[in-house]
mmCIF file of N, CA and C in Angstrom:
data_model
loop_
_atom_site.group_PDB
_atom_site.id
_atom_site.type_symbol
_atom_site.label_atom_id
_atom_site.label_comp_id
_atom_site.label_asym_id
_atom_site.label_seq_id
_atom_site.Cartn_x
_atom_site.Cartn_y
_atom_site.Cartn_z
ATOM 1 N N MET A 1 -24.050 -33.614 -248.213
ATOM 2 C CA MET A 1 -25.322 -33.533 -248.220
ATOM 3 C C MET A 1 -26.243 -32.994 -249.127
ATOM 4 N N ASP A 2 -27.417 -33.867 -250.581
ATOM 5 C CA ASP A 2 -27.229 -32.591 -251.945
ATOM 6 C C ASP A 2 -29.014 -32.056 -251.402
ATOM 7 N N ALA A 3 -29.142 -31.229 -252.347
ATOM 8 C CA ALA A 3 -30.648 -30.068 -252.508
ATOM 9 C C ALA A 3 -31.061 -31.198 -251.875
ATOM 10 N N GLU A 4 -30.846 -32.637 -252.320
ATOM 11 C CA GLU A 4 -32.602 -33.018 -252.226
ATOM 12 C C GLU A 4 -33.006 -33.684 -250.652
ATOM 13 N N GLU A 5 -31.769 -33.642 -250.454
ATOM 14 C CA GLU A 5 -32.036 -34.502 -248.577
ATOM 15 C C GLU A 5 -31.324 -33.541 -247.643
ATOM 16 N N THR A 6 -30.738 -32.007 -248.498
ATOM 17 C CA THR A 6 -31.180 -31.446 -247.089
ATOM 18 C C THR A 6 -32.895 -30.440 -247.725
ATOM 19 N N SER A 7 -33.233 -30.236 -248.365
ATOM 20 C CA SER A 7 -34.869 -29.574 -248.075
ATOM 21 C C SER A 7 -35.796 -30.535 -247.370
ATOM 22 N N ARG A 8 -35.413 -31.944 -247.323
ATOM 23 C CA ARG A 8 -36.316 -32.162 -246.071
ATOM 24 C C ARG A 8 -36.102 -32.247 -244.613
ATOM 25 N N PHE A 9 -35.697 -31.898 -244.264
ATOM 26 C CA PHE A 9 -35.408 -30.988 -242.942
ATOM 27 C C PHE A 9 -36.264 -28.762 -243.061
ATOM 28 N N VAL A 10 -36.422 -28.665 -242.108
ATOM 29 C CA VAL A 10 -37.254 -27.722 -241.681
ATOM 30 C C VAL A 10 -36.125 -26.977 -240.044
ATOM 31 N N ARG A 11 -35.547 -25.929 -240.151
ATOM 32 C CA ARG A 11 -35.733 -25.203 -238.693
ATOM 33 C C ARG A 11 -36.972 -24.181 -238.488
ATOM 34 N N LEU A 12 -37.383 -24.385 -237.287
ATOM 35 C CA LEU A 12 -38.404 -23.711 -236.920
ATOM 36 C C LEU A 12 -38.370 -23.457 -235.391
ATOM 37 N N ARG A 13 -37.772 -21.990 -235.552
ATOM 38 C CA ARG A 13 -38.009 -21.078 -234.298
ATOM 39 C C ARG A 13 -39.118 -20.344 -234.091
ATOM 40 N N VAL A 14 -38.959 -20.816 -232.699
ATOM 41 C CA VAL A 14 -39.645 -19.899 -232.348
ATOM 42 C C VAL A 14 -39.476 -19.597 -230.938
ATOM 43 N N GLU A 15 -40.335 -17.819 -230.912
ATOM 44 C CA GLU A 15 -39.516 -17.297 -229.305
ATOM 45 C C GLU A 15 -41.047 -16.890 -228.636
ATOM 46 N N LEU A 16 -40.915 -17.463 -227.541
ATOM 47 C CA LEU A 16 -42.080 -17.123 -226.772
ATOM 48 C C LEU A 16 -41.349 -16.539 -225.368
ATOM 49 N N VAL A 17 -42.368 -15.433 -224.901
ATOM 50 C CA VAL A 17 -42.300 -14.566 -223.855
ATOM 51 C C VAL A 17 -43.338 -14.924 -222.615
ATOM 52 N N LEU A 18 -43.526 -15.921 -221.840
ATOM 53 C CA LEU A 18 -43.939 -15.760 -220.851
ATOM 54 C C LEU A 18 -43.639 -14.775 -219.774
ATOM 55 N N GLU A 19 -44.974 -14.646 -219.166
ATOM 56 C CA GLU A 19 -45.009 -13.959 -218.123
ATOM 57 C C GLU A 19 -45.336 -15.150 -217.087
ATOM 58 N N VAL A 20 -44.353 -15.085 -215.403
ATOM 59 C CA VAL A 20 -44.437 -16.429 -214.097
ATOM 60 C C VAL A 20 -45.110 -15.577 -213.061
ATOM 61 N N LEU A 21 -46.455 -15.963 -213.944
ATOM 62 C CA LEU A 21 -47.247 -15.039 -212.485
ATOM 63 C C LEU A 21 -47.075 -15.888 -210.953
ATOM 64 N N ASP A 22 -46.716 -16.925 -211.049
ATOM 65 C CA ASP A 22 -46.455 -17.935 -209.102
ATOM 66 C C ASP A 22 -45.294 -18.473 -209.772
ATOM 67 N N ASP A 23 -44.839 -18.254 -208.878
ATOM 68 C CA ASP A 23 -42.598 -18.640 -209.139
ATOM 69 C C ASP A 23 -43.782 -20.034 -207.887
ATOM 70 N N GLY A 24 -43.582 -19.827 -207.619
ATOM 71 C CA GLY A 24 -44.245 -20.905 -206.231
ATOM 72 C C GLY A 24 -44.258 -22.171 -207.243
ATOM 73 N N GLU A 25 -46.293 -21.711 -207.791
ATOM 74 C CA GLU A 25 -46.654 -22.905 -208.710
ATOM 75 C C GLU A 25 -45.568 -23.311 -209.938
ATOM 76 N N LEU A 26 -44.438 -22.658 -210.613
ATOM 77 C CA LEU A 26 -43.744 -23.058 -211.783
ATOM 78 C C LEU A 26 -42.893 -23.600 -210.762
ATOM 79 N N THR A 27 -42.296 -23.971 -209.623
ATOM 80 C CA THR A 27 -41.091 -24.531 -209.028
ATOM 81 C C THR A 27 -41.208 -25.880 -208.809
ATOM 82 N N LYS A 28 -42.945 -25.601 -207.798
ATOM 83 C CA LYS A 28 -43.978 -27.267 -207.592
ATOM 84 C C LYS A 28 -44.110 -27.693 -209.262
ATOM 85 N N ALA A 29 -44.233 -27.711 -210.254
ATOM 86 C CA ALA A 29 -44.379 -28.643 -211.479
ATOM 87 C C ALA A 29 -43.375 -28.734 -211.792
ATOM 88 N N ALA A 30 -42.380 -28.287 -212.016
ATOM 89 C CA ALA A 30 -40.938 -28.835 -211.938
ATOM 90 C C ALA A 30 -40.083 -29.611 -211.134
ATOM 91 N N LEU A 31 -40.549 -29.449 -209.974
ATOM 92 C CA LEU A 31 -40.049 -30.596 -208.795
ATOM 93 C C LEU A 31 -41.392 -31.941 -209.078
ATOM 94 N N ARG A 32 -42.157 -31.577 -209.372
ATOM 95 C CA ARG A 32 -42.852 -32.629 -209.544
ATOM 96 C C ARG A 32 -42.464 -33.086 -210.891
ATOM 97 N N ARG A 33 -42.260 -33.011 -211.489
ATOM 98 C CA ARG A 33 -41.623 -33.048 -213.166
ATOM 99 C C ARG A 33 -40.021 -34.104 -212.823
ATOM 100 N N ILE A 34 -39.990 -33.653 -212.997
ATOM 101 C CA ILE A 34 -37.795 -34.048 -211.423
ATOM 102 C C ILE A 34 -38.607 -35.615 -211.279
ATOM 103 N N ALA A 35 -39.191 -35.073 -209.877
ATOM 104 C CA ALA A 35 -39.438 -36.422 -209.446
ATOM 105 C C ALA A 35 -40.010 -37.681 -210.313
ATOM 106 N N THR A 36 -40.970 -37.348 -210.771
ATOM 107 C CA THR A 36 -41.745 -38.898 -211.988
ATOM 108 C C THR A 36 -40.222 -38.837 -213.024
ATOM 109 N N ASP A 37 -39.557 -38.184 -213.444
ATOM 110 C CA ASP A 37 -39.259 -37.970 -214.869
ATOM 111 C C ASP A 37 -37.824 -40.070 -214.436
ATOM 112 N N PRO A 38 -38.912 -40.972 -214.693
ATOM 113 C CA PRO A 38 -36.929 -42.149 -214.548
ATOM 114 C C PRO A 38 -36.108 -42.619 -215.510
ATOM 115 N N GLU A 39 -35.686 -41.570 -215.903
ATOM 116 C CA GLU A 39 -34.637 -42.008 -216.469
ATOM 117 C C GLU A 39 -33.318 -40.469 -216.519
ATOM 118 N N LEU A 40 -33.307 -40.477 -215.082
ATOM 119 C CA LEU A 40 -33.032 -39.234 -214.279
ATOM 120 C C LEU A 40 -32.416 -39.881 -213.386
ATOM 121 N N PRO A 41 -31.028 -40.130 -213.646
ATOM 122 C CA PRO A 41 -29.689 -40.285 -212.663
ATOM 123 C C PRO A 41 -29.583 -39.734 -211.138
ATOM 124 N N ASP A 42 -29.892 -40.336 -210.549
ATOM 125 C CA ASP A 42 -29.996 -39.592 -209.014
ATOM 126 C C ASP A 42 -28.742 -38.040 -208.582
ATOM 127 N N ALA A 43 -27.880 -38.850 -209.336
ATOM 128 C CA ALA A 43 -27.046 -36.693 -209.430
ATOM 129 C C ALA A 43 -27.467 -36.360 -210.013
ATOM 130 N N GLU A 44 -28.239 -36.352 -211.231
ATOM 131 C CA GLU A 44 -28.606 -35.164 -211.879
ATOM 132 C C GLU A 44 -30.088 -34.806 -211.452
ATOM 133 N N ARG A 45 -30.370 -36.152 -210.968
ATOM 134 C CA ARG A 45 -32.300 -35.328 -210.186
ATOM 135 C C ARG A 45 -31.752 -34.440 -209.503
ATOM 136 N N ALA A 46 -30.813 -34.188 -208.280
ATOM 137 C CA ALA A 46 -30.271 -33.499 -207.331
ATOM 138 C C ALA A 46 -30.300 -32.189 -207.784
ATOM 139 N N HIS A 47 -28.964 -32.069 -208.790
ATOM 140 C CA HIS A 47 -28.705 -31.287 -209.252
ATOM 141 C C HIS A 47 -29.578 -29.964 -210.072
ATOM 142 N N ALA A 48 -30.876 -30.976 -210.518
ATOM 143 C CA ALA A 48 -32.122 -30.970 -211.280
ATOM 144 C C ALA A 48 -32.755 -29.848 -210.711
ATOM 145 N N GLU A 49 -32.620 -30.732 -209.461
ATOM 146 C CA GLU A 49 -34.011 -29.398 -208.375
ATOM 147 C C GLU A 49 -33.431 -28.771 -208.096
ATOM 148 N N GLY A 50 -32.398 -28.431 -207.583
ATOM 149 C CA GLY A 50 -31.647 -27.036 -206.741
ATOM 150 C C GLY A 50 -31.456 -26.607 -207.571
ATOM 151 N N ALA A 51 -31.134 -26.464 -209.336
ATOM 152 C CA ALA A 51 -31.542 -25.453 -210.443
ATOM 153 C C ALA A 51 -33.368 -24.598 -210.573
ATOM 154 N N VAL A 52 -34.036 -26.262 -210.660
ATOM 155 C CA VAL A 52 -35.127 -25.712 -210.705
ATOM 156 C C VAL A 52 -35.919 -24.491 -208.940
ATOM 157 N N THR A 53 -35.347 -24.328 -208.774
ATOM 158 C CA THR A 53 -35.629 -24.069 -207.042
ATOM 159 C C THR A 53 -35.274 -22.424 -207.121
ATOM 160 N N GLU A 54 -34.197 -22.918 -207.273
ATOM 161 C CA GLU A 54 -33.327 -21.564 -207.489
ATOM 162 C C GLU A 54 -33.607 -19.641 -208.865
ATOM 163 N N ASP A 55 -33.715 -20.658 -209.689
ATOM 164 C CA ASP A 55 -34.054 -19.996 -210.939
ATOM 165 C C ASP A 55 -35.304 -20.406 -211.710
ATOM 166 N N THR A 56 -36.404 -19.325 -212.046
ATOM 167 C CA THR A 56 -38.023 -19.835 -212.282
ATOM 168 C C THR A 56 -37.597 -19.554 -213.790
ATOM 169 N N ALA A 57 -37.012 -20.149 -214.470
ATOM 170 C CA ALA A 57 -36.298 -19.871 -215.997
ATOM 171 C C ALA A 57 -35.317 -21.608 -215.647
ATOM 172 N N GLU A 58 -35.099 -21.954 -215.068
ATOM 173 C CA GLU A 58 -34.414 -22.686 -215.157
ATOM 174 C C GLU A 58 -36.093 -23.990 -214.917
ATOM 175 N N ALA A 59 -36.969 -23.620 -213.541
ATOM 176 C CA ALA A 59 -37.588 -24.553 -213.635
ATOM 177 C C ALA A 59 -38.721 -24.348 -215.020
ATOM 178 N N LEU A 60 -39.129 -23.265 -215.540
ATOM 179 C CA LEU A 60 -39.570 -22.867 -216.676
ATOM 180 C C LEU A 60 -38.875 -24.151 -218.134
ATOM 181 N N ALA A 61 -38.033 -24.127 -217.976
ATOM 182 C CA ALA A 61 -36.674 -24.802 -219.007
ATOM 183 C C ALA A 61 -37.401 -25.952 -218.830
ATOM 184 N N TYR A 62 -37.027 -26.498 -217.800
ATOM 185 C CA TYR A 62 -37.202 -27.934 -217.390
ATOM 186 C C TYR A 62 -38.271 -28.666 -217.840
ATOM 187 N N LEU A 63 -39.940 -27.710 -217.876
ATOM 188 C CA LEU A 63 -41.454 -27.949 -217.790
ATOM 189 C C LEU A 63 -41.417 -28.023 -219.517
ATOM 190 N N VAL A 64 -40.833 -27.026 -220.833
ATOM 191 C CA VAL A 64 -40.826 -27.234 -221.741
ATOM 192 C C VAL A 64 -40.508 -27.710 -222.521
ATOM 193 N N ASP A 65 -40.766 -28.839 -223.348
ATOM 194 C CA ASP A 65 -40.114 -29.317 -224.244
ATOM 195 C C ASP A 65 -40.487 -29.765 -225.940
ATOM 196 N N PRO A 66 -39.310 -29.659 -225.475
ATOM 197 C CA PRO A 66 -39.840 -29.247 -228.044
ATOM 198 C C PRO A 66 -39.934 -30.089 -228.720
ATOM 199 N N PHE A 67 -39.617 -31.423 -228.033
ATOM 200 C CA PHE A 67 -40.959 -32.518 -228.324
ATOM 201 C C PHE A 67 -41.842 -32.447 -227.955
ATOM 202 N N ASP A 68 -42.322 -32.141 -227.034
ATOM 203 C CA ASP A 68 -43.621 -31.975 -226.788
ATOM 204 C C ASP A 68 -44.739 -31.163 -227.858
ATOM 205 N N LEU A 69 -44.093 -30.297 -228.325
ATOM 206 C CA LEU A 69 -45.046 -28.966 -229.319
ATOM 207 C C LEU A 69 -44.844 -29.760 -230.852
ATOM 208 N N VAL A 70 -43.917 -30.843 -230.591
ATOM 209 C CA VAL A 70 -44.065 -31.318 -232.013
ATOM 210 C C VAL A 70 -44.304 -32.915 -232.284
ATOM 211 N N SER A 71 -44.735 -33.691 -231.014
ATOM 212 C CA SER A 71 -45.274 -34.888 -230.790
ATOM 213 C C SER A 71 -45.947 -35.713 -231.681
ATOM 214 N N GLU A 72 -47.592 -34.611 -231.579
ATOM 215 C CA GLU A 72 -48.330 -34.661 -232.508
ATOM 216 C C GLU A 72 -48.692 -33.981 -234.150
ATOM 217 N N VAL A 73 -47.933 -33.190 -234.780
ATOM 218 C CA VAL A 73 -47.178 -33.595 -236.293
ATOM 219 C C VAL A 73 -47.272 -34.698 -237.003
ATOM 220 N N PRO A 74 -48.362 -34.934 -237.438
ATOM 221 C CA PRO A 74 -47.929 -35.847 -239.051
ATOM 222 C C PRO A 74 -47.178 -35.406 -240.075
ATOM 223 N N GLY A 75 -46.373 -36.908 -240.256
ATOM 224 C CA GLY A 75 -45.150 -37.277 -240.890
ATOM 225 C C GLY A 75 -43.603 -35.930 -240.356
ATOM 226 N N VAL A 76 -43.967 -35.570 -239.187
ATOM 227 C CA VAL A 76 -41.815 -35.252 -238.993
ATOM 228 C C VAL A 76 -41.741 -36.100 -237.899
ATOM 229 N N GLU A 77 -40.095 -35.590 -237.506
ATOM 230 C CA GLU A 77 -39.981 -36.462 -237.207
ATOM 231 C C GLU A 77 -38.850 -35.500 -236.421
ATOM 232 N N LEU A 78 -39.224 -35.304 -235.199
ATOM 233 C CA LEU A 78 -37.978 -35.158 -235.045
ATOM 234 C C LEU A 78 -36.563 -35.396 -234.407
ATOM 235 N N ALA A 79 -35.235 -34.345 -235.565
ATOM 236 C CA ALA A 79 -33.671 -34.542 -236.285
ATOM 237 C C ALA A 79 -33.177 -34.235 -234.201
ATOM 238 N N GLN A 80 -33.519 -32.923 -233.810
ATOM 239 C CA GLN A 80 -32.483 -32.195 -233.262
ATOM 240 C C GLN A 80 -33.850 -31.100 -232.182
ATOM 241 N N ALA A 81 -32.827 -30.779 -231.367
ATOM 242 C CA ALA A 81 -34.097 -29.454 -230.593
ATOM 243 C C ALA A 81 -32.642 -29.356 -229.444
ATOM 244 N N SER A 82 -33.126 -27.379 -229.470
ATOM 245 C CA SER A 82 -31.719 -27.100 -228.551
ATOM 246 C C SER A 82 -33.079 -25.663 -227.698
ATOM 247 N N TRP A 83 -32.815 -25.750 -226.940
ATOM 248 C CA TRP A 83 -33.645 -24.349 -226.142
ATOM 249 C C TRP A 83 -33.071 -24.350 -224.920
ATOM 250 N N SER A 84 -33.198 -23.157 -224.666
ATOM 251 C CA SER A 84 -32.824 -22.674 -223.065
ATOM 252 C C SER A 84 -34.009 -21.246 -222.533
ATOM 253 N N SER A 85 -34.128 -20.597 -221.384
ATOM 254 C CA SER A 85 -34.982 -19.542 -220.752
ATOM 255 C C SER A 85 -34.080 -18.827 -220.324
ATOM 256 N N GLU A 86 -34.533 -17.311 -220.166
ATOM 257 C CA GLU A 86 -33.694 -16.501 -219.105
ATOM 258 C C GLU A 86 -35.248 -15.571 -219.269
ATOM 259 N N HIS A 87 -34.221 -14.751 -217.398
ATOM 260 C CA HIS A 87 -35.841 -13.645 -217.456
ATOM 261 C C HIS A 87 -34.355 -12.485 -218.130
ATOM 262 N N SER A 88 -36.318 -11.389 -217.949
ATOM 263 C CA SER A 88 -36.130 -10.947 -220.166
ATOM 264 C C SER A 88 -36.752 -9.770 -219.531
ATOM 265 N N ALA A 89 -36.191 -8.185 -219.045
ATOM 266 C CA ALA A 89 -37.108 -7.637 -219.150
ATOM 267 C C ALA A 89 -38.186 -7.060 -220.613
ATOM 268 N N TYR A 90 -38.963 -7.127 -219.781
ATOM 269 C CA TYR A 90 -39.980 -7.048 -221.276
ATOM 270 C C TYR A 90 -41.106 -5.888 -221.382
ATOM 271 N N ASP A 91 -40.851 -4.544 -222.586
ATOM 272 C CA ASP A 91 -41.836 -4.351 -223.028
ATOM 273 C C ASP A 91 -42.485 -4.597 -223.689
ATOM 274 N N ALA A 92 -43.565 -4.828 -223.503
ATOM 275 C CA ALA A 92 -44.961 -4.958 -225.164
ATOM 276 C C ALA A 92 -44.945 -3.533 -226.060
ATOM 277 N N ASP A 93 -44.799 -2.223 -225.567
ATOM 278 C CA ASP A 93 -45.057 -1.160 -226.476
ATOM 279 C C ASP A 93 -43.904 -1.038 -226.855
ATOM 280 N N SER A 94 -42.624 -1.346 -226.389
ATOM 281 C CA SER A 94 -41.268 -1.640 -227.020
ATOM 282 C C SER A 94 -40.753 -2.338 -228.537
ATOM 283 N N PRO A 95 -40.781 -1.128 -229.474
ATOM 284 C CA PRO A 95 -40.089 -2.215 -230.749
ATOM 285 C C PRO A 95 -39.223 -3.183 -230.746
ATOM 286 N N GLU A 96 -38.649 -2.806 -229.655
ATOM 287 C CA GLU A 96 -37.243 -4.231 -229.745
ATOM 288 C C GLU A 96 -38.473 -5.697 -229.291
ATOM 289 N N TRP A 97 -39.704 -5.420 -228.977
ATOM 290 C CA TRP A 97 -39.791 -7.002 -228.580
ATOM 291 C C TRP A 97 -41.053 -7.161 -230.150
ATOM 292 N N ASP A 98 -40.629 -6.458 -231.208
ATOM 293 C CA ASP A 98 -41.878 -6.841 -232.032
ATOM 294 C C ASP A 98 -41.183 -8.085 -233.207
ATOM 295 N N LEU A 99 -41.701 -8.589 -232.034
ATOM 296 C CA LEU A 99 -42.223 -10.182 -233.134
ATOM 297 C C LEU A 99 -41.816 -10.573 -234.448
ATOM 298 N N GLY A 100 -41.006 -10.737 -234.950
ATOM 299 C CA GLY A 100 -41.259 -10.720 -237.151
ATOM 300 C C GLY A 100 -40.610 -9.646 -237.395
ATOM 301 N N GLU A 101 -40.124 -9.529 -236.966
ATOM 302 C CA GLU A 101 -39.166 -8.247 -237.369
ATOM 303 C C GLU A 101 -38.312 -8.534 -237.985
ATOM 304 N N ASP A 102 -37.398 -9.838 -236.853
ATOM 305 C CA ASP A 102 -36.160 -10.150 -237.654
ATOM 306 C C ASP A 102 -36.742 -10.619 -238.711
ATOM 307 N N ASP A 103 -37.776 -11.165 -239.567
ATOM 308 C CA ASP A 103 -37.964 -12.723 -240.754
ATOM 309 C C ASP A 103 -37.208 -11.867 -242.115
ATOM 310 N N GLU A 104 -37.410 -10.512 -241.767
ATOM 311 C CA GLU A 104 -37.072 -9.571 -243.193
ATOM 312 C C GLU A 104 -36.037 -9.631 -243.770
ATOM 313 N N ASP A 105 -34.739 -10.210 -243.589
ATOM 314 C CA ASP A 105 -33.604 -10.753 -244.605
ATOM 315 C C ASP A 105 -33.593 -12.620 -244.864
ATOM 316 N N ASP A 106 -35.022 -13.228 -244.243
ATOM 317 C CA ASP A 106 -34.996 -14.545 -244.552
ATOM 318 C C ASP A 106 -35.604 -14.116 -246.162
ATOM 319 N N ASP A 107 -35.739 -15.811 -246.985
ATOM 320 C CA ASP A 107 -35.620 -16.016 -248.855
ATOM 321 C C ASP A 107 -36.831 -15.878 -249.026
ATOM 322 N N GLU A 108 -38.056 -16.365 -247.822
ATOM 323 C CA GLU A 108 -38.932 -15.816 -248.351
ATOM 324 C C GLU A 108 -40.176 -14.740 -247.950
ATOM 325 N N PRO A 109 -40.449 -13.896 -248.729
ATOM 326 C CA PRO A 109 -41.588 -13.191 -248.274
ATOM 327 C C PRO A 109 -42.470 -13.297 -246.783
ATOM 328 N N ALA A 110 -42.566 -11.249 -246.413
ATOM 329 C CA ALA A 110 -42.969 -12.142 -245.254
ATOM 330 C C ALA A 110 -44.058 -12.783 -244.845
ATOM 331 N N GLY A 111 -44.492 -13.328 -243.778
ATOM 332 C CA GLY A 111 -45.609 -13.953 -243.834
ATOM 333 C C GLY A 111 -46.071 -15.142 -244.635
ATOM 334 N N GLU A 112 -45.229 -15.705 -245.337
ATOM 335 C CA GLU A 112 -45.136 -17.344 -246.134
ATOM 336 C C GLU A 112 -44.452 -17.841 -245.923
ATOM 337 N N ALA A 113 -45.152 -18.774 -245.763
ATOM 338 C CA ALA A 113 -44.771 -20.278 -244.706
ATOM 339 C C ALA A 113 -44.384 -20.249 -243.030
ATOM 340 N N ASP A 114 -44.413 -19.387 -242.793
ATOM 341 C CA ASP A 114 -44.124 -18.787 -241.206
ATOM 342 C C ASP A 114 -45.486 -19.354 -240.590
ATOM 343 N N GLY A 115 -46.845 -19.688 -240.706
ATOM 344 C CA GLY A 115 -47.680 -20.258 -239.339
ATOM 345 C C GLY A 115 -48.315 -19.370 -238.529
ATOM 346 N N ARG A 116 -47.707 -18.952 -238.275
ATOM 347 C CA ARG A 116 -46.954 -18.456 -236.514
ATOM 348 C C ARG A 116 -48.472 -17.702 -236.382
ATOM 349 N N ASP A 117 -49.134 -17.647 -235.121
ATOM 350 C CA ASP A 117 -50.400 -16.787 -234.533
ATOM 351 C C ASP A 117 -49.397 -16.092 -233.845
ATOM 352 N N GLU A 118 -49.702 -15.130 -233.939
ATOM 353 C CA GLU A 118 -49.237 -13.498 -233.757
ATOM 354 C C GLU A 118 -50.522 -13.326 -232.724
ATOM 355 N N ARG A 119 -49.740 -12.636 -231.371
ATOM 356 C CA ARG A 119 -51.210 -12.049 -230.358
ATOM 357 C C ARG A 119 -50.907 -11.027 -229.060
#
């Protein structure tokens, strides 16, 4: 692949930390999504139901779809996506959780082309 072809692709990295305020509501929403997924075979449906019932991180991963994040963005098509969800010990005051710190080694100066809204 030459440089011109490569430049059409952009890797967008997004890291979110979510606080689960209601495990039951999250699990119910994931189960509703599974129940209404017409493309999910019955064997996979049973496995997915068990996974989201046992683990809220699995429920969240089932509800968050990278396609939904970019489907309304004009002029782009999702070429590939992967995502995962895991429980994490989070401390908002810890410098370890300062988003953007790992951007310093990128080729672009900090703040360019990142489009992030850190809150």
